[in-house]
Every structure is written in structure tokens, then in C-alpha cells.
Amino acid sequence: MPSFSLVHLEFLGWAALWTLGLSAIAFIGGGLVGFAVALMRISPIRWLRYAAIGYIQIVQGTPLLILLFLIYFGIAIAGFQEVPALLAAGVGLTIYSSGFLAEIWRGCLQSVPKTQWEAAECLALTPWQRMTRVILPQAMRIATPPTVGFLVQIVKNTSLASVVGFVELAQAGKLINNSIFEPFTVFMVVAAIYFAICFPLSTWSRRLERKLNVSRR
């Protein structure tokens, strides 16, 4: 019976790259959608606020596993017979990320002191200028630590993408284990790779949070 070798380690390395790629798709796509939803969430227009609240509640209240199934089979029902696993996983994780990033960023936008909003309005700035020149620079400074922290969750949640046929790091470990039957060795290596990806992000998030707390004093 074959044992764990460099060939298997190389396969896990490629799977880790696919995990990072899927995480990037989810974070960038979720960030774009989430920022739009966050702006809707603080909009003075009531129906936009309610639409954003409904979207956030639905996304946050739906398990990611169920969301991936709905996206994968929903695209198939729409008439697309061959649904790429990367497409289904990317769309599902994008929607999932957007719901949480929207709420994180909504809180950060609203944490900017009200006096800053009023001062920008007194300067006769347009809504676009008020947001981009006064509010966003302050909100981004507040939002960076929780955003980086949520990125770690995105990386770990990519392990659920295997349910739609996407071979990421955890699924690659399962495939290798099915061929060599060394679960402890295989999944220790998988765990080590996840740790190598997530630990620097977690450390960076904590440092940013400490720096932010120090600068506020």
C-alpha cells in the first residue's frame, strides 16, 4: 500500500492555491456586494434600508452548506447542465461573505462620530464627496481589523465547497486519504497548511486591533 509522499504533498499544495483563489473570489466579490448593501443599510431611503436588512438577515440566517446547494442546483435548474464547481462555489461564498461584510462595514460607517457627518454637510460637500473624503477614510481605519478577521473565516469556510465538487484543501486531503488510508498523517498536513494560511492573518488582525485601540487613547 502506498504511503504519504512528495507527490501527495504537491497535490495538497495545488489544492491550497485553489483554496486561496476561491477565498480571493469570495472576499473581492463579497466586498463589492457587501459595500453596496452597507450603503443601502444606512441610506435615508426607507425601502433601500429594508431591502438591505432583508438581504442580510436571509444570508446570515442560511447555513453556508445550504446556500451552496441552492446555488449549485439552482443554476442547473435554470438550464445550465454543466455547472462549473468553481462558479457555484464562488457565487455561494460571495453571497455568504457579502451578508457579513455588509453588517461589519455598516457598523464601522455608523461608528464615525455624528459630528463628522454634520461637519462634512456644513462644508456643502456632495454626498459622494462627504462619503469618500470624510467618512470612508475614518471608517476604513476602524473596519480593517474585523475585516481581516473575517477573511480567516472565509478561508476556513472554503472547506465546504467540496459539496459542489470543488477540490480545495480539505477535499484534496480526503482524496489522498481514500487512496493511502493514513488519515492522521494526511489531515495533520492539511491542518498545518490551514494554520500556515490563517495564523498570519489572525496575527495581523490582532496587531491592527491593538494599534487601533492605542491610537484612540
Tab-separated table of C-alpha atoms in Angstrom:
chain	number	residue	atom	x	y	z
A	1	MET	CA	0.000	0.000	0.000
A	2	PRO	CA	1.467	3.417	-0.931
A	3	SER	CA	2.358	5.874	1.822
A	4	PHE	CA	2.311	9.658	2.017
A	5	SER	CA	4.891	11.085	-0.375
A	6	LEU	CA	6.069	14.288	-2.020
A	7	VAL	CA	3.568	13.683	-4.819
A	8	HIS	CA	0.737	13.898	-2.313
A	9	LEU	CA	2.295	16.971	-0.736
A	10	GLU	CA	2.464	18.629	-4.153
A	11	PHE	CA	-1.211	17.802	-4.729
A	12	LEU	CA	-2.070	19.429	-1.402
A	13	GLY	CA	-0.001	22.447	-2.381
A	14	TRP	CA	-2.008	22.927	-5.572
A	15	ALA	CA	-5.220	22.438	-3.600
A	16	ALA	CA	-4.063	25.135	-1.170
A	17	LEU	CA	-3.606	27.505	-4.112
A	18	TRP	CA	-7.173	26.757	-5.244
A	19	THR	CA	-8.325	27.424	-1.680
A	20	LEU	CA	-6.587	30.802	-1.731
A	21	GLY	CA	-8.053	31.559	-5.154
A	22	LEU	CA	-11.583	30.724	-4.024
A	23	SER	CA	-11.049	32.811	-0.879
A	24	ALA	CA	-9.947	35.755	-3.022
A	25	ILE	CA	-13.016	35.432	-5.249
A	26	ALA	CA	-15.302	35.293	-2.212
A	27	PHE	CA	-13.615	38.222	-0.482
A	28	ILE	CA	-13.428	40.524	-3.502
A	29	GLY	CA	-16.898	39.664	-4.783
A	30	GLY	CA	-18.383	39.715	-1.297
A	31	GLY	CA	-16.648	43.006	-0.595
A	32	LEU	CA	-18.127	44.697	-3.658
A	33	VAL	CA	-21.638	43.430	-2.972
A	34	GLY	CA	-21.282	43.942	0.780
A	35	PHE	CA	-20.187	47.565	0.413
A	36	ALA	CA	-23.221	48.317	-1.746
A	37	VAL	CA	-25.501	46.624	0.784
A	38	ALA	CA	-23.826	48.537	3.643
A	39	LEU	CA	-24.535	51.836	1.877
A	40	MET	CA	-28.132	50.744	1.356
A	41	ARG	CA	-28.308	49.837	5.042
A	42	ILE	CA	-27.544	53.438	6.100
A	43	SER	CA	-29.476	55.067	3.268
A	44	PRO	CA	-32.145	57.645	4.166
A	45	ILE	CA	-34.427	55.910	1.667
A	46	ARG	CA	-36.599	53.540	3.682
A	47	TRP	CA	-37.168	50.827	1.085
A	48	LEU	CA	-33.427	50.569	0.419
A	49	ARG	CA	-32.780	50.112	4.143
A	50	TYR	CA	-35.449	47.443	4.424
A	51	ALA	CA	-34.165	45.631	1.325
A	52	ALA	CA	-30.644	45.611	2.776
A	53	ILE	CA	-31.894	44.400	6.168
A	54	GLY	CA	-33.836	41.595	4.493
A	55	TYR	CA	-30.841	40.541	2.401
A	56	ILE	CA	-28.520	40.489	5.420
A	57	GLN	CA	-30.980	38.555	7.578
A	58	ILE	CA	-31.569	35.931	4.873
A	59	VAL	CA	-27.857	35.434	4.143
A	60	GLN	CA	-26.802	35.336	7.794
A	61	GLY	CA	-29.700	33.047	8.686
A	62	THR	CA	-28.939	30.489	5.951
A	63	PRO	CA	-26.168	27.923	6.588
A	64	LEU	CA	-23.389	28.161	4.010
A	65	LEU	CA	-23.800	24.471	3.164
A	66	ILE	CA	-27.465	25.007	2.236
A	67	LEU	CA	-26.583	28.150	0.305
A	68	LEU	CA	-24.032	26.246	-1.788
A	69	PHE	CA	-26.576	23.535	-2.563
A	70	LEU	CA	-29.177	26.133	-3.579
A	71	ILE	CA	-26.723	27.916	-5.868
A	72	TYR	CA	-25.411	24.710	-7.452
A	73	PHE	CA	-28.786	23.114	-8.145
A	74	GLY	CA	-30.466	26.458	-8.832
A	75	ILE	CA	-28.063	27.189	-11.694
A	76	ALA	CA	-28.716	23.687	-13.038
A	77	ILE	CA	-32.493	24.194	-12.861
A	78	ALA	CA	-32.069	27.464	-14.766
A	79	GLY	CA	-30.957	25.440	-17.774
A	80	PHE	CA	-27.184	25.141	-17.393
A	81	GLN	CA	-26.425	21.445	-17.489
A	82	GLU	CA	-22.693	21.638	-16.774
A	83	VAL	CA	-22.243	23.909	-13.772
A	84	PRO	CA	-18.528	24.536	-13.057
A	85	ALA	CA	-17.746	23.803	-9.436
A	86	LEU	CA	-15.659	26.978	-9.174
A	87	LEU	CA	-18.609	29.074	-10.387
A	88	ALA	CA	-21.069	27.567	-7.923
A	89	ALA	CA	-18.640	27.767	-5.007
A	90	GLY	CA	-17.557	31.298	-5.936
A	91	VAL	CA	-21.122	32.602	-6.188
A	92	GLY	CA	-22.187	30.888	-2.957
A	93	LEU	CA	-19.231	32.165	-0.944
A	94	THR	CA	-19.576	35.638	-2.468
A	95	ILE	CA	-23.194	35.880	-1.326
A	96	TYR	CA	-22.288	34.485	2.098
A	97	SER	CA	-19.373	36.909	2.545
A	98	SER	CA	-21.378	39.906	1.367
A	99	GLY	CA	-24.009	39.422	4.066
A	100	PHE	CA	-21.446	39.511	6.863
A	101	LEU	CA	-19.140	42.152	5.396
A	102	ALA	CA	-22.132	44.426	4.829
A	103	GLU	CA	-23.012	44.323	8.522
A	104	ILE	CA	-19.388	44.755	9.616
A	105	TRP	CA	-18.928	47.772	7.377
A	106	ARG	CA	-22.333	49.227	8.262
A	107	GLY	CA	-21.289	49.267	11.891
A	108	CYS	CA	-17.957	50.872	11.015
A	109	LEU	CA	-19.620	53.596	8.932
A	110	GLN	CA	-22.065	54.383	11.707
A	111	SER	CA	-19.276	54.388	14.311
A	112	VAL	CA	-17.808	57.511	12.714
A	113	PRO	CA	-18.867	60.322	15.089
A	114	LYS	CA	-22.029	62.113	14.057
A	115	THR	CA	-20.171	65.418	14.297
A	116	GLN	CA	-18.016	64.326	11.356
A	117	TRP	CA	-21.110	63.784	9.230
A	118	GLU	CA	-22.518	67.139	10.272
A	119	ALA	CA	-19.229	68.956	9.653
A	120	ALA	CA	-18.988	67.497	6.149
A	121	GLU	CA	-22.549	68.593	5.476
A	122	CYS	CA	-21.810	72.119	6.731
A	123	LEU	CA	-18.945	72.331	4.224
A	124	ALA	CA	-21.538	71.915	1.471
A	125	LEU	CA	-19.917	68.711	0.235
A	126	THR	CA	-21.924	66.490	-2.080
A	127	PRO	CA	-22.971	63.084	-0.695
A	128	TRP	CA	-20.212	61.459	-2.788
A	129	GLN	CA	-17.557	63.885	-1.502
A	130	ARG	CA	-18.823	63.535	2.059
A	131	MET	CA	-18.545	59.764	1.903
A	132	THR	CA	-15.225	59.462	0.051
A	133	ARG	CA	-13.307	62.356	1.645
A	134	VAL	CA	-14.565	62.400	5.217
A	135	ILE	CA	-16.432	59.264	6.276
A	136	LEU	CA	-14.732	56.408	4.418
A	137	PRO	CA	-11.131	57.239	5.445
A	138	GLN	CA	-12.176	57.078	9.101
A	139	ALA	CA	-14.440	54.041	8.665
A	140	MET	CA	-11.758	52.078	6.797
A	141	ARG	CA	-9.373	52.512	9.711
A	142	ILE	CA	-11.992	51.069	12.055
A	143	ALA	CA	-13.080	48.318	9.657
A	144	THR	CA	-9.653	46.856	8.862
A	145	PRO	CA	-9.212	44.553	11.926
A	146	PRO	CA	-12.669	42.889	11.802
A	147	THR	CA	-12.445	42.605	8.016
A	148	VAL	CA	-9.107	40.793	8.184
A	149	GLY	CA	-10.516	38.602	10.943
A	150	PHE	CA	-13.477	37.651	8.776
A	151	LEU	CA	-11.090	36.811	5.924
A	152	VAL	CA	-9.780	33.987	8.126
A	153	GLN	CA	-13.332	32.640	8.384
A	154	ILE	CA	-13.674	32.771	4.599
A	155	VAL	CA	-10.512	30.693	4.150
A	156	LYS	CA	-11.768	28.048	6.578
A	157	ASN	CA	-15.283	28.035	5.128
A	158	THR	CA	-13.934	27.141	1.678
A	159	SER	CA	-13.712	23.582	3.054
A	160	LEU	CA	-17.490	23.330	2.496
A	161	ALA	CA	-17.073	23.933	-1.248
A	162	SER	CA	-16.369	20.231	-1.736
A	163	VAL	CA	-20.135	19.552	-1.560
A	164	VAL	CA	-20.477	21.016	-5.075
A	165	GLY	CA	-17.455	19.126	-6.423
A	166	PHE	CA	-14.755	21.745	-5.879
A	167	VAL	CA	-11.425	20.207	-4.870
A	168	GLU	CA	-9.986	22.533	-2.243
A	169	LEU	CA	-7.525	21.715	0.515
A	170	ALA	CA	-9.790	19.646	2.767
A	171	GLN	CA	-11.249	17.691	-0.157
A	172	ALA	CA	-7.760	17.036	-1.514
A	173	GLY	CA	-6.811	15.582	1.856
A	174	LYS	CA	-9.871	13.348	1.770
A	175	LEU	CA	-8.999	12.109	-1.734
A	176	ILE	CA	-5.432	11.308	-0.683
A	177	ASN	CA	-6.621	9.514	2.448
A	178	ASN	CA	-9.012	7.394	0.384
A	179	SER	CA	-6.041	6.132	-1.627
A	180	ILE	CA	-3.422	5.560	1.099
A	181	PHE	CA	-5.575	5.205	4.273
A	182	GLU	CA	-3.347	7.330	6.523
A	183	PRO	CA	-5.862	9.787	7.992
A	184	PHE	CA	-3.689	11.032	10.850
A	185	THR	CA	-0.726	11.874	8.626
A	186	VAL	CA	-2.794	13.350	5.811
A	187	PHE	CA	-5.023	15.554	7.908
A	188	MET	CA	-2.155	16.679	10.138
A	189	VAL	CA	-0.511	18.023	6.981
A	190	VAL	CA	-3.810	19.586	5.878
A	191	ALA	CA	-4.210	21.209	9.293
A	192	ALA	CA	-0.652	22.509	9.140
A	193	ILE	CA	-1.296	24.128	5.753
A	194	TYR	CA	-4.514	25.740	7.022
A	195	PHE	CA	-2.577	27.011	10.031
A	196	ALA	CA	0.156	28.428	7.795
A	197	ILE	CA	-2.508	30.337	5.852
A	198	CYS	CA	-4.719	31.504	8.722
A	199	PHE	CA	-2.250	32.215	11.530
A	200	PRO	CA	-0.529	35.177	9.804
A	201	LEU	CA	-3.942	36.678	9.020
A	202	SER	CA	-5.128	36.218	12.611
A	203	THR	CA	-1.913	37.749	13.951
A	204	TRP	CA	-2.220	40.693	11.571
A	205	SER	CA	-5.826	41.239	12.669
A	206	ARG	CA	-4.852	41.311	16.361
A	207	ARG	CA	-1.990	43.714	15.713
A	208	LEU	CA	-4.252	46.047	13.763
A	209	GLU	CA	-6.818	45.934	16.560
A	210	ARG	CA	-4.193	46.751	19.207
A	211	LYS	CA	-2.800	49.577	17.091
A	212	LEU	CA	-6.296	50.986	16.628
A	213	ASN	CA	-7.003	50.843	20.373
A	214	VAL	CA	-3.711	52.577	21.177
A	215	SER	CA	-4.295	55.331	18.621
A	216	ARG	CA	-7.772	56.006	20.067
A	217	ARG	CA	-6.394	56.786	23.545
